[in-house]
Short mmCIF file of C-alpha atoms in Angstrom, two decimals:
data_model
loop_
_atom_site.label_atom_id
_atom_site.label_comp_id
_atom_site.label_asym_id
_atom_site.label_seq_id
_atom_site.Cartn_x
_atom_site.Cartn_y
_atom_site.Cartn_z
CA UNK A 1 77.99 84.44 90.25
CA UNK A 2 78.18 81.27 88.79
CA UNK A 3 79.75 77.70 90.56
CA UNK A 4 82.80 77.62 88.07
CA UNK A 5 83.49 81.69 89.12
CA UNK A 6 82.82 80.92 92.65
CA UNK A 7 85.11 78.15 93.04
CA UNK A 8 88.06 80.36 91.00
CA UNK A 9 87.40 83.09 93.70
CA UNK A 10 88.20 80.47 96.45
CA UNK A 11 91.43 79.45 94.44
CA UNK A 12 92.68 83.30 94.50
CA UNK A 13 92.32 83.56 98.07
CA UNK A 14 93.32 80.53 99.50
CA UNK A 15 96.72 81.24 97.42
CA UNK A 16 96.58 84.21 98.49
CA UNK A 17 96.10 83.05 102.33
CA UNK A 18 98.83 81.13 101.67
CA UNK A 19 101.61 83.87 101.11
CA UNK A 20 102.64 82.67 97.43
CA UNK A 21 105.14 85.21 95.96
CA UNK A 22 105.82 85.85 92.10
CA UNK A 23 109.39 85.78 91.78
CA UNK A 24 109.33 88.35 88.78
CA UNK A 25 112.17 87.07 86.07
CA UNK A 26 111.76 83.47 86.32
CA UNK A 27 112.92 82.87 89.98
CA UNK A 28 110.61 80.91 92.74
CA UNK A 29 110.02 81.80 96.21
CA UNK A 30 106.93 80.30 98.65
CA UNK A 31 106.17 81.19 101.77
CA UNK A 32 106.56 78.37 104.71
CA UNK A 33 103.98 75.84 104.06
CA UNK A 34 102.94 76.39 101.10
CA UNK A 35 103.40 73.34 98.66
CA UNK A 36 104.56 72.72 95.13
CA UNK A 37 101.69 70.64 94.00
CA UNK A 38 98.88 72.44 96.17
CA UNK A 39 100.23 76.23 96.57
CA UNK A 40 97.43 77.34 98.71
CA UNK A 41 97.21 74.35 101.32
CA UNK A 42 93.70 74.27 103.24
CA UNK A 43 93.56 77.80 104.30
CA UNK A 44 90.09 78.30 103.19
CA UNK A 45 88.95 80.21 106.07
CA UNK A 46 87.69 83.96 105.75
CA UNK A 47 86.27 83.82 102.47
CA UNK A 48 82.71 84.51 101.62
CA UNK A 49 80.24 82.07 100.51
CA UNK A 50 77.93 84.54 98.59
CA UNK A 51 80.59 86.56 96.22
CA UNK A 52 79.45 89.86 94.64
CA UNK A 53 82.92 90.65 92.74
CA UNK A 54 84.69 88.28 89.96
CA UNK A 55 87.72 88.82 92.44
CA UNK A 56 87.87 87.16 95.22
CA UNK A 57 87.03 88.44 98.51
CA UNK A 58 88.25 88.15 101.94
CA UNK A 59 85.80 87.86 104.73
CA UNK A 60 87.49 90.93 106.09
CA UNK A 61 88.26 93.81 103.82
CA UNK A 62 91.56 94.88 103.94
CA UNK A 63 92.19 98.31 105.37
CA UNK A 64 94.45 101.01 103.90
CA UNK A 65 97.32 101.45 105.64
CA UNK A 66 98.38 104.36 107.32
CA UNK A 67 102.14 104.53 105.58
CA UNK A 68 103.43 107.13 103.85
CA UNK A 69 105.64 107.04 101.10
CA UNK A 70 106.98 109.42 97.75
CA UNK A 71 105.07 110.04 94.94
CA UNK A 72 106.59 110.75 91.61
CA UNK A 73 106.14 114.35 92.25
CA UNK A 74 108.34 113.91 94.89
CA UNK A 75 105.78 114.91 97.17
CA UNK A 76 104.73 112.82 100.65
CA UNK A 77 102.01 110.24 99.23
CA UNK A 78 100.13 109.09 102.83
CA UNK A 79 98.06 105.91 101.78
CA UNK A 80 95.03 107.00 104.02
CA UNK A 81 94.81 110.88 103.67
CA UNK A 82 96.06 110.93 99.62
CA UNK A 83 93.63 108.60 98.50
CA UNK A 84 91.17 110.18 98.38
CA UNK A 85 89.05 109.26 94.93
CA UNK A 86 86.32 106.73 95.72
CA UNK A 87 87.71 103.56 94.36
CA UNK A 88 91.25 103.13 94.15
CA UNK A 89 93.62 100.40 92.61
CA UNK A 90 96.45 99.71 94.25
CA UNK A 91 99.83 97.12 92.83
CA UNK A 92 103.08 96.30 94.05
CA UNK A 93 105.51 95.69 91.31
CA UNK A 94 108.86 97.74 89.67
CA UNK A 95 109.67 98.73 86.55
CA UNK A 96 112.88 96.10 86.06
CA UNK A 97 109.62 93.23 86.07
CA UNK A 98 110.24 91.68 83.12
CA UNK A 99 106.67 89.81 82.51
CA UNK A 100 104.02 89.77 85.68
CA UNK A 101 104.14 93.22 86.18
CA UNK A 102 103.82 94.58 82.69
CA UNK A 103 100.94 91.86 82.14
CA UNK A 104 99.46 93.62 85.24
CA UNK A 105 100.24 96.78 83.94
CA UNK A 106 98.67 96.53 80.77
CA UNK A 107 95.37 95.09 82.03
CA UNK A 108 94.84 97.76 84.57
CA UNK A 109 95.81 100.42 81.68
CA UNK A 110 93.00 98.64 79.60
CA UNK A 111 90.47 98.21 82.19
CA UNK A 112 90.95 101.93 83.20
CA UNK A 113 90.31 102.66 79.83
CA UNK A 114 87.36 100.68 79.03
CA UNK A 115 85.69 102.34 82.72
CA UNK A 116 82.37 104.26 81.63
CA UNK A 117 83.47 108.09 82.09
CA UNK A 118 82.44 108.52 85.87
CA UNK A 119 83.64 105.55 86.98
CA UNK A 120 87.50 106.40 85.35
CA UNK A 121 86.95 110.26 86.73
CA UNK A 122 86.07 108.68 90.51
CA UNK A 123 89.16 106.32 89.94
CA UNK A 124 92.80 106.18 90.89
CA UNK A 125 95.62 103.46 90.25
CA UNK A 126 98.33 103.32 92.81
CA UNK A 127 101.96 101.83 91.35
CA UNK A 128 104.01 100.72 94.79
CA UNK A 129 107.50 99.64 93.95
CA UNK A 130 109.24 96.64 94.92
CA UNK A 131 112.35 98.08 93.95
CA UNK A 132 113.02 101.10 95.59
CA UNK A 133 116.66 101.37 95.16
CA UNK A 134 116.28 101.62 91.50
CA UNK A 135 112.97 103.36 91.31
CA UNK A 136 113.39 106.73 92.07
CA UNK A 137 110.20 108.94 91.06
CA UNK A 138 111.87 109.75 87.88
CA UNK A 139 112.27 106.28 86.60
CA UNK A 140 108.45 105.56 87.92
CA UNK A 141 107.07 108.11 86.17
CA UNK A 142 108.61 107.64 82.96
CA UNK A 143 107.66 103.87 83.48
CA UNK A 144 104.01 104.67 84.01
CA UNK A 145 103.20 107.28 81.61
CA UNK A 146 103.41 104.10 79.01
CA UNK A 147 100.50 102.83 80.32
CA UNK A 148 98.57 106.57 81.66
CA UNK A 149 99.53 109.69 82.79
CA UNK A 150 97.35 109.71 85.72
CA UNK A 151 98.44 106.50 86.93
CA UNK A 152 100.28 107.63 90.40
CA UNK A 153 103.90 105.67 91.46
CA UNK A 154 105.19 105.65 95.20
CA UNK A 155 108.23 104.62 96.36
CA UNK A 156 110.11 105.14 99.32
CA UNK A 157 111.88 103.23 102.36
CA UNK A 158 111.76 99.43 101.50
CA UNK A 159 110.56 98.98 105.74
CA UNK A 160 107.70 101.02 105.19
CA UNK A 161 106.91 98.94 101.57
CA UNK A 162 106.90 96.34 103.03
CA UNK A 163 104.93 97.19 106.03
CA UNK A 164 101.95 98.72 103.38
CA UNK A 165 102.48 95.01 101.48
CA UNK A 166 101.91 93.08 104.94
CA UNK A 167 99.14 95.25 106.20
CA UNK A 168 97.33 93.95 102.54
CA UNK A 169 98.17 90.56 102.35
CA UNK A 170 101.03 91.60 99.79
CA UNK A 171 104.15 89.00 100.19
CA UNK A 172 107.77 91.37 98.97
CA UNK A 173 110.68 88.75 99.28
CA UNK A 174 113.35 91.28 98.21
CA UNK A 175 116.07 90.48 95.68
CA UNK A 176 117.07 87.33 94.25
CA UNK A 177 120.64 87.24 92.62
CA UNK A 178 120.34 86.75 88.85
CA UNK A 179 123.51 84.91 87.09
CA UNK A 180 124.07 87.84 85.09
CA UNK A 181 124.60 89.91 88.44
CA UNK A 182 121.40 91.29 88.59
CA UNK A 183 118.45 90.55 90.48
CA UNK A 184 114.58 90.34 90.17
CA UNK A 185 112.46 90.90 92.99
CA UNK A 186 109.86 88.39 94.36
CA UNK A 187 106.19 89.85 95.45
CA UNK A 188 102.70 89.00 95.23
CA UNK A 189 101.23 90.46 92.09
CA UNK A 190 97.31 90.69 92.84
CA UNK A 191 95.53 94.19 92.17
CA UNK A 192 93.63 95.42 95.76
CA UNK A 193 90.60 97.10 94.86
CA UNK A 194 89.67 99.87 97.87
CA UNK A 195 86.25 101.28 98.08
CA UNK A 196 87.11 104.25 99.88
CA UNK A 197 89.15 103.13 102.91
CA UNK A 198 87.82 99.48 102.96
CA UNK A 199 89.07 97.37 100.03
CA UNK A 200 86.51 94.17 99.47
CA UNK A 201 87.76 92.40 96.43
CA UNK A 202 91.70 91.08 95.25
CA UNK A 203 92.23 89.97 91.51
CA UNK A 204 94.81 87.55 90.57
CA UNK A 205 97.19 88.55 87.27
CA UNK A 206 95.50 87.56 84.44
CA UNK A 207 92.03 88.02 85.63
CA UNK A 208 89.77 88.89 82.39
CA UNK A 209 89.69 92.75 81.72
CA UNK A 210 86.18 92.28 81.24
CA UNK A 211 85.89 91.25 85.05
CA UNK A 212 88.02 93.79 86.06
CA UNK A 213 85.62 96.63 84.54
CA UNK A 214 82.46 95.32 86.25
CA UNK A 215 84.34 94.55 89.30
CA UNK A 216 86.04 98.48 89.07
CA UNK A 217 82.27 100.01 88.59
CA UNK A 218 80.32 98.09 91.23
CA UNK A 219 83.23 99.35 93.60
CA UNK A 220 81.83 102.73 92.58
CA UNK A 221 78.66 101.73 92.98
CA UNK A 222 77.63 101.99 89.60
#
């Protein structure tokens, strides 16, 4: 990997060290010391020198959590025991997002797309909402057949979203009040990449579906 990718690797992380949230809908929310100007501060600790991904990668992989949650079939989803495909995709969002999450949304659909044939078949793309109290399975899966059929949404108890989020370096602020009455929902919006249970690489929103394919197939090893 080149110096200029290198560096923008460091950038993801240390914002993502940092805690920064994406207040869907135009709000703002940071986590405590995190600064305007400088977002991700100086945490620059656990990140790798030598990078293999175009993501960027914690020192640490991430492990999946052991939460489970309601899939669209409105079936128990357990985030250890139903994940079972070799590489796995997983993003926080809901379907009210009016612009990070259906950027998100329609990279991963692209990437997934663009996947040589046994990397897609060896793949799955998890959809946790944000916003359970609106997204019930129904209104997931009619969300995320837009974008593929296959693509699996969980929702469930906000505690044990949130728990999942934490335990992957996911911030979920909950609702902020809109002037219209509504509300958006603040959360981190990078994609966690899982090689089996381990999960070695984050991408940021807006990280080149190009990168996102070679990233996807070296997860699975191809």
């Amino acid at each position: 990997m080149n110096t200029s990718t290198r560096a923008g690797a460091l950038v993801a992380v240390v914002t993502l060290a940092a805690g920064v949230i994406t207040a869907c809908g135009g709000g703002s929310a940071e986590r405590a010391g995190a600064q305007p100007d400088n977002p991700g501060g100086a945490l620059i600790s656990g990140v790798h020198e030598d990078t293999r991904y175009f993501g960027a990668e914690p020192a640490a992989p991430y492990q999946m959590p052991d939460v489970t949650l309601e899939s669209t079939n409105g079936k128990p989803f357990n985030l250890i025991t139903d994940t079972s495909y070799p590489v796995t995709l997983v993003f926080f969002g809901y379907t009210n997002c009016p612009d990070v999450c259906p950027l998100v949304m329609s990279d991963l659909t692209s990437a997934v797309l663009h996947l040589p044939d046994g990397v897609r078949a060896h793949t799955q793309v998890l959809f946790i909402t944000t916003d359970p109290a609106r997204d019930t399975p129904e209104v997931l899966r009619t969300y995320l057949d837009r974008y593929n059929t296959d693509f699996v949404g969980l929702t469930g108890n906000l505690h044990d979203i949130v728990l999942a989020g934490d335990s992957l370096g996911v911030a979920i602020e909950g609702r902020n009040k809109l002037p219209s009455g509504g509300y958006d929902v603040g959360h981190g919006a990078q994609v966690i990449g899982f090689d089996h249970d381990q999960a070695p690489v984050i991408w940021t929103a807006g990280t080149p579906v190009d990168e996102l394919v070679k990233d996807v197939s070296k997860l699975a090893g191809s």
